[in-house]
Tab-separated table of C-alpha atoms in Angstrom:
chain	number	residue	atom	x	y	z
A	24	MET	CA	23.291	9.944	13.716
A	25	LYS	CA	22.760	6.868	11.557
A	26	PRO	CA	19.969	4.421	12.455
A	27	LEU	CA	21.044	1.413	14.513
A	28	SER	CA	20.644	-0.942	11.547
A	29	GLU	CA	23.297	0.958	9.579
A	30	LEU	CA	25.764	0.650	12.450
A	31	PHE	CA	25.470	-3.137	12.411
A	32	SER	CA	25.147	-3.727	8.664
A	33	LYS	CA	28.887	-3.461	7.945
A	34	LEU	CA	29.710	-5.866	10.743
A	35	VAL	CA	27.224	-8.455	9.501
A	36	GLU	CA	28.528	-8.084	5.928
A	37	ARG	CA	32.086	-8.538	7.177
A	38	ILE	CA	31.223	-11.714	9.097
A	39	ARG	CA	29.397	-13.166	6.106
A	40	GLY	CA	32.366	-12.378	3.873
A	41	VAL	CA	35.122	-14.134	5.831
A	42	GLU	CA	36.280	-17.609	4.819
A	43	TYR	CA	36.917	-18.740	8.392
A	44	ILE	CA	36.799	-17.223	11.874
A	45	ASP	CA	39.930	-17.347	14.016
A	46	GLU	CA	40.997	-15.658	17.258
A	47	GLN	CA	42.021	-12.451	15.489
A	48	THR	CA	38.676	-12.255	13.680
A	49	LEU	CA	36.827	-12.691	16.966
A	50	GLN	CA	38.806	-9.835	18.492
A	51	GLU	CA	37.923	-7.625	15.544
A	52	ILE	CA	34.252	-8.613	15.883
A	53	SER	CA	34.408	-7.759	19.585
A	54	ARG	CA	35.848	-4.303	18.900
A	55	GLU	CA	33.299	-3.601	16.162
A	56	LEU	CA	30.432	-4.683	18.407
A	57	GLN	CA	31.652	-2.370	21.130
A	58	ARG	CA	31.997	0.563	18.718
A	59	SER	CA	28.496	0.033	17.321
A	60	LEU	CA	26.894	-0.228	20.752
A	61	LEU	CA	28.751	2.802	22.108
A	62	LYS	CA	27.660	4.828	19.061
A	63	ALA	CA	24.126	3.716	19.885
A	64	ASP	CA	24.656	5.220	23.362
A	65	VAL	CA	24.316	1.882	25.163
A	66	PRO	CA	25.692	2.217	28.736
A	67	LEU	CA	29.361	1.204	28.951
A	68	ASP	CA	28.863	-1.531	31.559
A	69	MET	CA	26.178	-3.124	29.385
A	70	VAL	CA	28.452	-2.959	26.326
A	71	LYS	CA	31.204	-4.810	28.168
A	72	SER	CA	28.946	-7.515	29.603
A	73	PHE	CA	27.294	-7.982	26.183
A	74	THR	CA	30.528	-8.377	24.223
A	75	ASP	CA	32.106	-10.599	26.883
A	76	ALA	CA	29.101	-12.941	26.823
A	77	ALA	CA	28.877	-12.979	23.018
A	78	ILE	CA	32.583	-13.672	22.414
A	79	ARG	CA	32.670	-16.331	25.152
A	80	ARG	CA	29.788	-18.163	23.472
A	81	MET	CA	31.460	-17.888	20.063
A	82	LYS	CA	34.600	-19.516	21.495
A	83	GLU	CA	32.996	-22.179	23.679
A	84	GLU	CA	29.882	-23.275	21.804
A	85	ARG	CA	29.873	-25.340	18.643
A	86	PRO	CA	27.465	-24.612	15.780
A	87	PRO	CA	24.687	-27.168	15.232
A	88	PRO	CA	25.390	-29.704	12.476
A	89	GLY	CA	25.137	-28.174	9.009
A	90	ILE	CA	25.325	-24.552	10.248
A	91	PRO	CA	28.373	-22.578	9.018
A	92	VAL	CA	30.462	-20.967	11.780
A	93	LYS	CA	29.872	-17.439	10.443
A	94	ASP	CA	26.099	-17.965	10.474
A	95	PHE	CA	26.347	-19.225	14.036
A	96	VAL	CA	28.353	-16.118	15.026
A	97	ILE	CA	25.602	-13.880	13.654
A	98	TYR	CA	23.018	-15.971	15.496
A	99	VAL	CA	24.901	-15.561	18.793
A	100	ILE	CA	25.006	-11.783	18.268
A	101	TYR	CA	21.274	-11.894	17.549
A	102	GLN	CA	20.512	-13.844	20.738
A	103	GLU	CA	22.690	-11.643	22.963
A	104	LEU	CA	21.191	-8.451	21.520
A	105	VAL	CA	17.724	-9.794	22.267
A	106	LYS	CA	18.799	-10.383	25.882
A	107	LEU	CA	20.299	-6.888	26.052
A	108	LEU	CA	17.015	-5.313	24.937
A	109	GLY	CA	14.724	-7.130	27.336
A	110	GLY	CA	14.582	-10.791	26.331
A	111	GLU	CA	12.221	-12.917	24.277
A	112	ALA	CA	8.994	-11.902	26.031
A	113	GLU	CA	6.395	-10.208	23.835
A	114	PRO	CA	4.339	-7.306	25.260
A	115	ASP	CA	0.923	-8.198	26.664
A	116	LEU	CA	-1.551	-6.145	24.615
A	117	LYS	CA	-4.753	-7.543	26.089
A	118	LEU	CA	-6.964	-5.418	28.320
A	119	PRO	CA	-7.715	-7.444	31.463
A	120	LYS	CA	-10.691	-5.248	32.386
A	121	ARG	CA	-13.083	-2.693	30.876
A	122	PRO	CA	-12.603	0.184	31.041
A	123	TYR	CA	-8.848	-0.188	31.302
A	124	LEU	CA	-7.126	3.016	32.402
A	125	VAL	CA	-3.620	3.932	31.206
A	126	MET	CA	-1.823	7.036	32.452
A	127	LEU	CA	0.913	8.435	30.170
A	128	LEU	CA	3.776	10.455	31.607
A	129	GLY	CA	7.171	11.747	30.541
A	130	VAL	CA	9.251	14.892	30.163
A	131	GLU	CA	8.509	17.734	27.770
A	132	GLY	CA	9.110	16.863	24.124
A	133	SER	CA	8.940	13.112	24.591
A	134	GLY	CA	5.843	12.858	22.385
A	135	LYS	CA	3.241	11.849	24.978
A	136	THR	CA	0.284	13.531	23.296
A	137	THR	CA	0.979	12.049	19.872
A	138	THR	CA	1.716	8.672	21.454
A	139	ALA	CA	-1.650	8.765	23.234
A	140	ALA	CA	-3.344	9.166	19.844
A	141	LYS	CA	-1.191	6.452	18.249
A	142	ILE	CA	-2.002	3.909	20.950
A	143	ALA	CA	-5.673	4.898	20.803
A	144	LEU	CA	-5.738	4.216	17.054
A	145	PHE	CA	-3.866	0.929	17.557
A	146	TYR	CA	-6.726	-0.354	19.723
A	147	ILE	CA	-9.485	1.292	17.668
A	148	LYS	CA	-8.259	-0.699	14.678
A	149	ARG	CA	-8.794	-3.804	16.804
A	150	GLY	CA	-12.439	-2.983	17.353
A	151	LEU	CA	-12.257	-1.305	20.774
A	152	LYS	CA	-13.822	1.939	21.943
A	153	VAL	CA	-11.147	4.338	23.169
A	154	GLY	CA	-11.258	7.657	25.004
A	155	VAL	CA	-8.453	10.139	25.676
A	156	VAL	CA	-8.169	12.712	28.470
A	157	GLU	CA	-5.927	15.788	28.265
A	158	THR	CA	-4.753	17.029	31.679
A	159	ASP	CA	-1.827	19.206	30.528
A	160	THR	CA	-2.745	22.730	31.667
A	161	VAL	CA	0.812	24.067	31.243
A	162	ARG	CA	1.273	23.709	27.472
A	163	PRO	CA	-1.529	25.747	25.800
A	164	ALA	CA	-1.535	23.715	22.562
A	165	ALA	CA	-1.935	20.347	24.284
A	166	TYR	CA	-5.754	20.573	24.462
A	167	ASP	CA	-6.189	21.442	20.770
A	168	GLN	CA	-3.571	18.905	19.648
A	169	LEU	CA	-5.130	15.906	21.351
A	170	LYS	CA	-8.692	17.014	20.535
A	171	GLN	CA	-7.869	17.249	16.827
A	172	LEU	CA	-6.062	13.915	16.834
A	173	ALA	CA	-8.975	12.246	18.662
A	174	GLU	CA	-11.438	13.554	16.081
A	175	LYS	CA	-9.179	12.323	13.282
A	176	ILE	CA	-8.940	8.743	14.565
A	177	GLY	CA	-12.454	8.386	16.001
A	178	ALA	CA	-11.619	8.412	19.719
A	179	ARG	CA	-13.705	10.118	22.392
A	180	PHE	CA	-12.079	13.153	23.986
A	181	TYR	CA	-12.266	15.002	27.279
A	182	GLY	CA	-10.369	18.133	28.211
A	183	GLU	CA	-10.983	21.609	29.584
A	184	ARG	CA	-9.724	24.400	27.358
A	185	ASP	CA	-9.554	26.980	30.159
A	186	GLY	CA	-7.067	24.896	32.099
A	187	GLY	CA	-7.373	24.699	35.838
A	188	ASP	CA	-6.653	21.817	38.151
A	189	ALA	CA	-5.054	18.863	36.312
A	190	VAL	CA	-6.148	16.409	38.994
A	191	GLY	CA	-9.769	17.554	38.752
A	192	ILE	CA	-9.696	17.331	34.953
A	193	ALA	CA	-8.356	13.774	35.153
A	194	LYS	CA	-11.104	12.699	37.574
A	195	ARG	CA	-13.891	14.309	35.530
A	196	GLY	CA	-12.495	12.908	32.283
A	197	VAL	CA	-12.345	9.343	33.585
A	198	GLU	CA	-15.911	9.686	34.858
A	199	GLN	CA	-17.175	11.039	31.519
A	200	LEU	CA	-15.513	8.268	29.470
A	201	LYS	CA	-16.594	5.256	31.526
A	202	GLY	CA	-18.454	3.706	28.586
A	203	VAL	CA	-15.311	2.965	26.563
A	204	ASP	CA	-12.962	-0.037	26.652
A	205	LEU	CA	-9.722	1.923	27.077
A	206	ILE	CA	-9.024	5.336	28.601
A	207	LEU	CA	-5.680	7.063	27.999
A	208	VAL	CA	-4.832	9.971	30.311
A	209	ASP	CA	-2.210	12.379	28.944
A	210	THR	CA	-0.251	14.406	31.519
A	211	ALA	CA	1.988	17.472	31.445
A	212	GLY	CA	5.688	17.151	30.652
A	213	ARG	CA	6.682	20.620	31.680
A	214	HIS	CA	6.204	22.461	34.983
A	215	ARG	CA	7.843	25.152	37.081
A	216	ASN	CA	10.447	22.607	38.066
A	217	GLU	CA	10.977	18.857	38.082
A	218	GLN	CA	9.669	18.495	41.624
A	219	SER	CA	6.353	20.165	40.748
A	220	LEU	CA	5.923	17.903	37.722
A	221	LEU	CA	6.558	14.745	39.724
A	222	GLU	CA	4.209	15.839	42.500
A	223	GLU	CA	1.412	16.527	39.986
A	224	VAL	CA	1.958	13.110	38.388
A	225	LYS	CA	1.706	11.483	41.822
A	226	ALA	CA	-1.499	13.438	42.626
A	227	ILE	CA	-3.172	12.360	39.365
A	228	TYR	CA	-2.075	8.763	39.975
A	229	ASP	CA	-3.612	8.777	43.475
A	230	ALA	CA	-6.828	10.404	42.195
A	231	VAL	CA	-7.671	8.136	39.210
A	232	LYS	CA	-5.810	4.946	40.242
A	233	PRO	CA	-4.767	3.854	36.717
A	234	ASP	CA	-4.440	0.177	35.840
A	235	GLU	CA	-1.203	0.908	33.992
A	236	VAL	CA	1.344	3.721	34.046
A	237	MET	CA	3.209	4.144	30.758
A	238	LEU	CA	6.361	6.224	30.539
A	239	VAL	CA	6.944	7.862	27.142
A	240	VAL	CA	10.621	8.369	26.246
A	241	ASP	CA	12.201	10.057	23.220
A	242	ALA	CA	14.703	7.647	21.612
A	243	THR	CA	17.169	10.476	21.000
A	244	VAL	CA	17.929	10.737	24.742
A	245	GLY	CA	19.766	7.393	24.572
A	246	ARG	CA	21.070	6.140	27.911
A	247	GLN	CA	19.397	9.089	29.700
A	248	ALA	CA	16.149	7.138	29.323
A	249	ALA	CA	17.156	5.206	32.433
A	250	ALA	CA	17.461	8.397	34.490
A	251	GLN	CA	13.990	9.505	33.366
A	252	ALA	CA	12.495	6.140	34.262
A	253	GLU	CA	14.170	6.073	37.662
A	254	ALA	CA	13.040	9.638	38.478
A	255	PHE	CA	9.382	8.839	37.826
A	256	MET	CA	9.665	5.458	39.559
A	257	LYS	CA	10.349	7.249	42.842
A	258	TYR	CA	6.817	8.681	42.733
A	259	VAL	CA	4.681	6.190	40.796
A	260	PRO	CA	5.139	2.622	39.540
A	261	ILE	CA	6.128	2.321	35.866
A	262	HIS	CA	4.385	-0.662	34.289
A	263	SER	CA	5.369	-0.095	30.664
A	264	VAL	CA	7.359	2.192	28.378
A	265	ALA	CA	6.729	3.643	24.919
A	266	ILE	CA	9.782	4.886	23.004
A	267	THR	CA	9.225	7.469	20.266
A	268	LYS	CA	11.327	8.377	17.194
A	269	MET	CA	12.830	4.903	16.881
A	270	ASP	CA	13.063	5.368	13.110
A	271	SER	CA	15.455	8.317	13.169
A	272	THR	CA	18.383	7.610	15.451
A	273	ALA	CA	20.803	4.928	16.554
A	274	ARG	CA	20.473	6.197	20.119
A	275	GLY	CA	17.182	4.330	20.264
A	276	GLY	CA	19.290	1.254	20.953
A	277	GLY	CA	20.733	2.996	23.983
A	278	ALA	CA	17.266	4.017	25.156
A	279	LEU	CA	15.989	0.454	24.794
A	280	ALA	CA	18.956	-1.033	26.641
A	281	ALA	CA	18.817	1.574	29.403
A	282	VAL	CA	15.117	1.027	29.968
A	283	ALA	CA	15.604	-2.756	30.033
A	284	LYS	CA	18.259	-2.269	32.710
A	285	THR	CA	15.700	-0.566	35.015
A	286	GLY	CA	13.399	-3.581	34.760
A	287	ALA	CA	10.649	-1.651	32.956
A	288	LYS	CA	9.162	-3.311	29.873
A	289	VAL	CA	9.014	-1.520	26.528
A	290	LYS	CA	5.496	-2.012	25.154
A	291	PHE	CA	5.325	0.231	22.077
A	292	ILE	CA	7.807	1.954	19.776
A	293	GLY	CA	7.080	4.851	17.435
A	294	VAL	CA	8.466	4.134	13.967
A	295	GLY	CA	7.397	7.301	12.144
A	296	GLU	CA	5.542	10.575	12.468
A	297	GLY	CA	2.173	9.312	11.199
A	298	VAL	CA	-0.545	8.610	13.754
A	299	ASP	CA	-0.606	4.987	12.603
A	300	GLU	CA	3.171	4.501	12.831
A	301	VAL	CA	3.434	2.698	16.143
A	302	GLU	CA	3.958	-0.986	16.802
A	303	PRO	CA	4.281	-3.353	19.764
A	304	PHE	CA	7.936	-3.765	20.712
A	305	SER	CA	9.348	-7.236	20.166
A	306	PRO	CA	13.086	-7.517	20.943
A	307	ARG	CA	13.276	-10.551	18.671
A	308	LYS	CA	11.786	-8.775	15.658
A	309	PHE	CA	13.635	-5.531	16.335
A	310	VAL	CA	17.034	-7.239	16.472
A	311	ALA	CA	16.234	-9.249	13.337
A	312	ARG	CA	15.707	-5.989	11.469
A	313	VAL	CA	18.853	-4.398	12.925
A	314	LEU	CA	20.957	-7.348	11.722
A	315	GLY	CA	19.337	-7.365	8.278
A	316	MET	CA	17.477	-10.618	8.877
A	317	GLY	CA	14.194	-8.863	8.159
A	318	ASP	CA	10.877	-9.559	9.768
A	319	LEU	CA	8.790	-11.597	7.360
A	320	GLU	CA	6.233	-12.405	10.042
A	321	THR	CA	5.392	-8.753	10.648
A	322	LEU	CA	5.350	-8.048	6.930
A	323	VAL	CA	2.931	-10.892	6.255
A	324	GLU	CA	0.700	-9.862	9.162
A	325	ARG	CA	0.560	-6.261	7.928
A	326	VAL	CA	-0.157	-7.237	4.326
A	327	LYS	CA	-2.751	-9.807	5.354
A	328	ALA	CA	-4.532	-7.337	7.648
A	329	VAL	CA	-4.822	-4.683	4.950
A	330	PHE	CA	-5.857	-7.081	2.194
A	331	GLU	CA	-8.441	-8.763	4.398
A	332	GLU	CA	-9.842	-5.371	5.335
A	333	GLU	CA	-10.314	-4.551	1.667
A	334	GLU	CA	-11.701	-8.037	0.911
A	335	VAL	CA	-9.141	-8.268	-1.872
A	336	LEU	CA	-8.107	-11.816	-1.074
A	337	GLU	CA	-11.679	-13.024	-1.350
A	338	GLU	CA	-11.986	-11.461	-4.793
A	339	LEU	CA	-8.635	-12.842	-5.937
A	340	GLU	CA	-9.532	-16.336	-4.782
A	341	SER	CA	-12.824	-16.172	-6.644
A	342	GLY	CA	-11.081	-15.008	-9.815
A	343	ARG	CA	-12.937	-11.678	-10.014
A	344	LEU	CA	-9.983	-9.525	-11.054
A	345	ASP	CA	-11.169	-6.387	-12.823
A	346	LEU	CA	-9.845	-2.825	-12.585
A	347	LEU	CA	-12.028	-2.218	-9.541
A	348	THR	CA	-10.215	-5.012	-7.701
A	349	PHE	CA	-6.897	-3.702	-9.044
A	350	LYS	CA	-7.773	-0.299	-7.565
A	351	LYS	CA	-8.484	-1.912	-4.193
A	352	GLN	CA	-5.100	-3.666	-4.337
A	353	ILE	CA	-3.321	-0.364	-4.913
A	354	ASP	CA	-5.283	1.281	-2.088
A	355	ALA	CA	-4.234	-1.582	0.194
A	356	LEU	CA	-0.557	-1.241	-0.774
A	357	LEU	CA	-0.634	2.504	-0.191
A	358	LYS	CA	-2.148	1.892	3.257
A	359	LEU	CA	0.954	-0.093	4.225
A	360	GLY	CA	2.907	3.147	4.160
A	361	PRO	CA	6.085	4.032	2.236
A	362	LEU	CA	7.499	1.073	0.318
A	363	SER	CA	10.907	1.764	1.859
A	364	LYS	CA	9.478	0.917	5.297
A	365	VAL	CA	7.773	-2.212	3.988
A	366	LEU	CA	11.094	-3.337	2.488
A	367	GLU	CA	12.817	-2.910	5.853
A	368	LEU	CA	10.860	-5.978	6.939
A	369	LEU	CA	12.417	-8.134	4.215
A	370	PRO	CA	15.650	-10.060	4.772
A	371	GLY	CA	18.723	-8.042	3.809
A	372	THR	CA	19.543	-10.244	0.826
A	373	LEU	CA	16.153	-9.499	-0.728
A	374	ALA	CA	15.834	-5.847	0.202
A	375	SER	CA	19.390	-5.051	-0.929
A	376	LYS	CA	18.532	-6.071	-4.497
A	377	ILE	CA	16.034	-3.221	-4.790
A	378	SER	CA	17.624	0.186	-5.289
A	379	ASP	CA	16.331	3.430	-3.809
A	380	GLU	CA	15.531	4.584	-7.347
A	381	GLN	CA	13.406	1.486	-7.979
A	382	ILE	CA	11.559	1.978	-4.688
A	383	GLU	CA	10.826	5.628	-5.493
A	384	LEU	CA	9.689	4.731	-9.016
A	385	SER	CA	7.350	2.030	-7.702
A	386	GLN	CA	5.866	4.441	-5.153
A	387	LYS	CA	5.283	7.042	-7.889
A	388	ASN	CA	3.701	4.424	-10.148
A	389	LEU	CA	1.262	3.380	-7.422
A	390	ARG	CA	0.186	6.971	-6.848
A	391	ARG	CA	-0.080	7.624	-10.611
A	392	TRP	CA	-2.111	4.467	-11.197
A	393	ARG	CA	-4.383	5.366	-8.295
A	394	ALA	CA	-5.090	8.745	-9.950
A	395	ILE	CA	-5.768	7.061	-13.305
A	396	LEU	CA	-8.192	4.546	-11.798
A	397	SER	CA	-9.972	7.339	-9.921
A	398	SER	CA	-10.617	9.067	-13.260
A	399	MET	CA	-12.478	6.055	-14.642
A	400	THR	CA	-16.189	5.411	-14.455
A	401	GLU	CA	-17.478	2.365	-12.616
A	402	GLU	CA	-18.444	0.861	-15.960
A	403	GLU	CA	-14.845	1.180	-17.185
A	404	LEU	CA	-13.457	-0.253	-13.970
A	405	ARG	CA	-15.698	-3.299	-14.219
A	406	ASP	CA	-15.199	-3.804	-17.970
A	407	PRO	CA	-11.734	-2.655	-19.148
A	408	GLY	CA	-12.512	-4.047	-22.581
A	409	ILE	CA	-14.500	-0.908	-23.455
A	410	LEU	CA	-11.474	1.365	-23.089
A	411	ASN	CA	-10.801	2.865	-26.535
A	412	ALA	CA	-8.517	5.735	-27.591
A	413	SER	CA	-10.998	8.506	-26.796
A	414	ARG	CA	-11.763	7.113	-23.340
A	415	ILE	CA	-8.042	6.754	-22.598
A	416	ARG	CA	-7.453	10.422	-23.585
A	417	ARG	CA	-10.303	11.548	-21.310
A	418	ILE	CA	-8.968	9.463	-18.399
A	419	ALA	CA	-5.440	10.832	-18.923
A	420	VAL	CA	-6.660	14.435	-18.821
A	421	GLY	CA	-8.692	13.751	-15.668
A	422	ALA	CA	-5.714	12.144	-13.919
A	423	GLY	CA	-3.166	14.724	-15.065
A	424	VAL	CA	-1.076	12.123	-16.910
A	425	THR	CA	-0.366	11.110	-20.529
A	426	PRO	CA	-2.271	8.479	-22.547
A	427	LYS	CA	0.957	6.429	-22.458
A	428	ASP	CA	0.767	6.390	-18.648
A	429	VAL	CA	-2.771	5.009	-18.878
A	430	LYS	CA	-1.651	2.316	-21.323
A	431	ASP	CA	1.299	1.371	-19.097
A	432	MET	CA	-1.082	0.956	-16.156
A	433	LEU	CA	-3.354	-1.244	-18.291
A	434	LYS	CA	-0.358	-3.434	-19.218
A	435	ALA	CA	0.474	-3.863	-15.527
A	436	TYR	CA	-3.146	-4.769	-14.829
A	437	GLU	CA	-3.167	-7.304	-17.644
A	438	SER	CA	-0.030	-8.942	-16.235
A	439	MET	CA	-1.662	-9.118	-12.817
A	440	ARG	CA	-4.811	-10.630	-14.288
A	441	LYS	CA	-2.814	-13.377	-15.990
A	442	MET	CA	-1.012	-14.133	-12.743
A	443	SER	CA	-4.187	-14.290	-10.636
A	444	LYS	CA	-4.597	-18.058	-10.953
A	445	MET	CA	-1.048	-18.625	-9.771
A	446	LEU	CA	-1.546	-16.213	-6.863
A	447	ARG	CA	-4.709	-18.024	-5.815
A	448	ARG	CA	-2.843	-21.341	-5.744
A	449	GLN	CA	0.193	-20.007	-3.903
A	450	TYR	CA	-1.471	-17.813	-1.288
A	451	ARG	CA	-2.306	-20.604	1.154
A	452	LEU	CA	1.047	-22.299	0.578
A	453	GLY	CA	3.015	-19.063	0.779
A	454	ALA	CA	1.913	-15.987	2.684
A	455	ARG	CA	-0.273	-17.774	5.199
A	456	GLY	CA	2.558	-20.066	6.136
A	457	VAL	CA	5.554	-17.732	6.300
A	458	ARG	CA	7.080	-17.403	9.741
A	459	LEU	CA	10.410	-15.991	10.900
A	460	GLN	CA	12.332	-18.739	12.637
C-alpha cells in the first residue's frame, strides 16, 4: 500500500490547480478525502465526521485577507487532520524523576524490542544514562536481540538467558539498573493465549510499578490498533503509544487515528529500520509532511544538531575551511540518513524539483568523496595545495576510484570554499531563524 503522503498528494495538487472552488469542486474534494482516509484504514465514523467538519468550514468560513481560497481549503484540511490525529499538543519528553521507569508492551511482531533500543538511543543522545531490561522468556531470540542492541548504542542491559519467571526478571533488572536516568522494560508479545499474556503484563506492572506504560503498535494493523489498545487498557493503564513502521504504509494513518480515538497519546513513531530512526510524534509536523508542506523546523533542528556535534559550524564561522572540515561536513550529512528522507522534510514545491536520479547521484557522490578523503593523509587534508598528479593517482587507487573522481571532488571543495564567506553571513539570518508557521 502506498504511504499516506502519496494518497493525499494528488488531492493537494488538484486543489492548487483549480481556478476557483464551487459547490461541485467541494463535493469532489469531499469524496477524494473520504477515499484517501478509507484507504489509510481510518475508521468509517471518523472519516465521516472529519469530512463533514472540513467541508462545513470550507463553506462557512472566509479566508483571511490576502489568502487565496484554494490555499485556505488546504489549510482547513491540514487543521482537521491535525485534530483527527490527536490535536496540536506535542509529546512531553521530559523525565519527571530519576530513574524513570517505562514498561513497553504490545502483541507479537509489533517491534517492542527494537523500539526499546530506539527510545534508549533517543535519550542517550540527549546525555542521559539508559538501561534496558528484557523479560520476554517466550521468544528465545529476545534476550540476544536486546543485549546486542544495548551494546551497540551504549545502554546498560539486564536479562536472564535461561528464562524463568518474567516478573522476577523485571524486579531484579529494575534493582540492578537503579543508577541510570531511564529504565525501559521490554515484555513478551506472545504467550499460550491472549489471556496469559495480559495476566503476565498485569503481574509485571504490579511488581515494578512503572512510571509510564507505553503500548507499541505496528502501523500496518491500521484501525485494529484501537482494539489492541483497548485490550491492554482493561489490565493496565496506557500512558503513551509508539507506532512502528510509519514509513512503509498508508495504514499508519488509520493506526494514528484509531489510537487517538481511544484517548491514548502517541509519543514516538518509527520512521525506518535503523536504530536511530525514531522521532517524537507531532500531529502538526506529520500532517504538514503528508500534505507536502514539508517540515522545515525538523529539518533545521536535525541539521543543526549534527553540525554542532561535529563542530563544523564553528569552523565555518571562523573561516577555517580545508579538506578536513569538508570531510567533517560530509560525515555530518551522511549521519542525517538517506537524502530522500531529508528531502521529505522540505516543502513539496522544493522537493519535487529534485528527481530520484539526482538524489541517488548525490548520495553516491557523498559516499565516493568520503572514500577519497579517507585515502588522504592529514597533511593533504590540511593543505590541499600540495596535491599533485602523483598524489591524486595514489589517492584514487586507495579509494577505488579514478583520478577524475578525485579532481571532481576537489572542484566541489573549491566551490564550497569560495562560498564559505556567504554561508557564514547567512547562517544566523537563515537556518537559525527558519520556523514552520
